[in-house]
């Protein structure tokens, strides 16, 4: 009997509670700011492309001889 009364009371209260809850869309658009630094990826891709170009055309890109200034004196 008690569960019947509780069920009835709950059934009567639910329509009044439903008016209090509302879901609205925001007036301003949602802004998602993605500050992504892609410089490193671009540099790596360019470096790989340049390496492949140099390897495929070695006559167009001659390698310089090592400089004597770069060498450390041997003790």
mmCIF file of C-alpha atoms in Angstrom:
data_model
loop_
_atom_site.group_PDB
_atom_site.id
_atom_site.type_symbol
_atom_site.label_atom_id
_atom_site.label_comp_id
_atom_site.label_asym_id
_atom_site.label_seq_id
_atom_site.Cartn_x
_atom_site.Cartn_y
_atom_site.Cartn_z
ATOM 1 C CA UNK A 1 0.000 0.000 0.000
ATOM 2 C CA UNK A 2 2.818 2.386 0.854
ATOM 3 C CA UNK A 3 4.580 1.781 -2.458
ATOM 4 C CA UNK A 4 1.340 2.567 -4.260
ATOM 5 C CA UNK A 5 1.060 5.892 -2.431
ATOM 6 C CA UNK A 6 4.711 6.718 -3.109
ATOM 7 C CA UNK A 7 4.266 5.840 -6.775
ATOM 8 C CA UNK A 8 1.173 8.001 -7.018
ATOM 9 C CA UNK A 9 2.863 10.914 -5.265
ATOM 10 C CA UNK A 10 5.889 10.580 -7.540
ATOM 11 C CA UNK A 11 3.673 10.437 -10.621
ATOM 12 C CA UNK A 12 1.935 13.634 -9.536
ATOM 13 C CA UNK A 13 5.194 15.499 -8.802
ATOM 14 C CA UNK A 14 7.081 14.583 -11.983
ATOM 15 C CA UNK A 15 5.164 16.915 -14.326
ATOM 16 C CA UNK A 16 5.835 19.883 -12.020
ATOM 17 C CA UNK A 17 9.557 19.107 -11.816
ATOM 18 C CA UNK A 18 9.815 18.827 -15.607
ATOM 19 C CA UNK A 19 9.039 22.541 -16.005
ATOM 20 C CA UNK A 20 12.079 23.523 -13.920
ATOM 21 C CA UNK A 21 14.629 21.784 -16.116
ATOM 22 C CA UNK A 22 15.431 23.399 -19.434
ATOM 23 C CA UNK A 23 18.206 22.900 -21.942
ATOM 24 C CA UNK A 24 19.090 25.884 -24.102
ATOM 25 C CA UNK A 25 21.689 26.396 -26.775
ATOM 26 C CA UNK A 26 24.205 29.179 -26.062
ATOM 27 C CA UNK A 27 23.586 32.551 -27.672
ATOM 28 C CA UNK A 28 27.239 32.928 -28.707
ATOM 29 C CA UNK A 29 28.943 30.219 -30.773
ATOM 30 C CA UNK A 30 31.290 27.906 -28.929
ATOM 31 C CA UNK A 31 34.894 28.828 -29.729
ATOM 32 C CA UNK A 32 37.602 26.190 -29.606
ATOM 33 C CA UNK A 33 41.026 27.774 -29.802
ATOM 34 C CA UNK A 34 43.679 25.346 -31.041
ATOM 35 C CA UNK A 35 47.101 26.937 -30.977
ATOM 36 C CA UNK A 36 49.170 24.188 -32.551
ATOM 37 C CA UNK A 37 52.782 24.699 -33.527
ATOM 38 C CA UNK A 38 53.396 22.720 -36.716
ATOM 39 C CA UNK A 39 56.755 24.300 -37.528
ATOM 40 C CA UNK A 40 58.749 21.258 -36.462
ATOM 41 C CA UNK A 41 56.767 18.903 -38.676
ATOM 42 C CA UNK A 42 57.150 21.170 -41.702
ATOM 43 C CA UNK A 43 60.904 21.537 -41.147
ATOM 44 C CA UNK A 44 61.349 17.763 -40.875
ATOM 45 C CA UNK A 45 59.357 17.167 -44.055
ATOM 46 C CA UNK A 46 61.356 19.790 -45.952
ATOM 47 C CA UNK A 47 64.625 18.365 -44.682
ATOM 48 C CA UNK A 48 63.667 14.870 -45.820
ATOM 49 C CA UNK A 49 62.575 16.178 -49.216
ATOM 50 C CA UNK A 50 65.847 18.081 -49.639
ATOM 51 C CA UNK A 51 67.897 15.034 -48.604
ATOM 52 C CA UNK A 52 66.082 12.903 -51.171
ATOM 53 C CA UNK A 53 66.618 15.575 -53.862
ATOM 54 C CA UNK A 54 70.352 15.791 -53.119
ATOM 55 C CA UNK A 55 70.741 12.007 -53.198
ATOM 56 C CA UNK A 56 68.879 11.737 -56.502
ATOM 57 C CA UNK A 57 70.914 14.578 -58.130
ATOM 58 C CA UNK A 58 74.443 14.496 -56.648
ATOM 59 C CA UNK A 59 75.952 16.364 -59.630
ATOM 60 C CA UNK A 60 73.674 19.352 -59.015
ATOM 61 C CA UNK A 61 74.681 19.554 -55.352
ATOM 62 C CA UNK A 62 78.443 18.902 -55.023
ATOM 63 C CA UNK A 63 79.671 18.290 -51.491
ATOM 64 C CA UNK A 64 82.311 20.687 -50.183
ATOM 65 C CA UNK A 65 85.599 19.304 -48.911
ATOM 66 C CA UNK A 66 85.965 19.387 -45.135
ATOM 67 C CA UNK A 67 87.663 22.519 -43.905
ATOM 68 C CA UNK A 68 90.960 22.339 -42.053
ATOM 69 C CA UNK A 69 89.594 24.896 -39.575
ATOM 70 C CA UNK A 70 87.004 22.392 -38.364
ATOM 71 C CA UNK A 71 89.644 19.841 -37.359
ATOM 72 C CA UNK A 72 91.001 19.794 -33.830
ATOM 73 C CA UNK A 73 94.755 19.532 -33.460
ATOM 74 C CA UNK A 74 95.973 16.089 -32.390
ATOM 75 C CA UNK A 75 98.168 16.085 -29.278
#
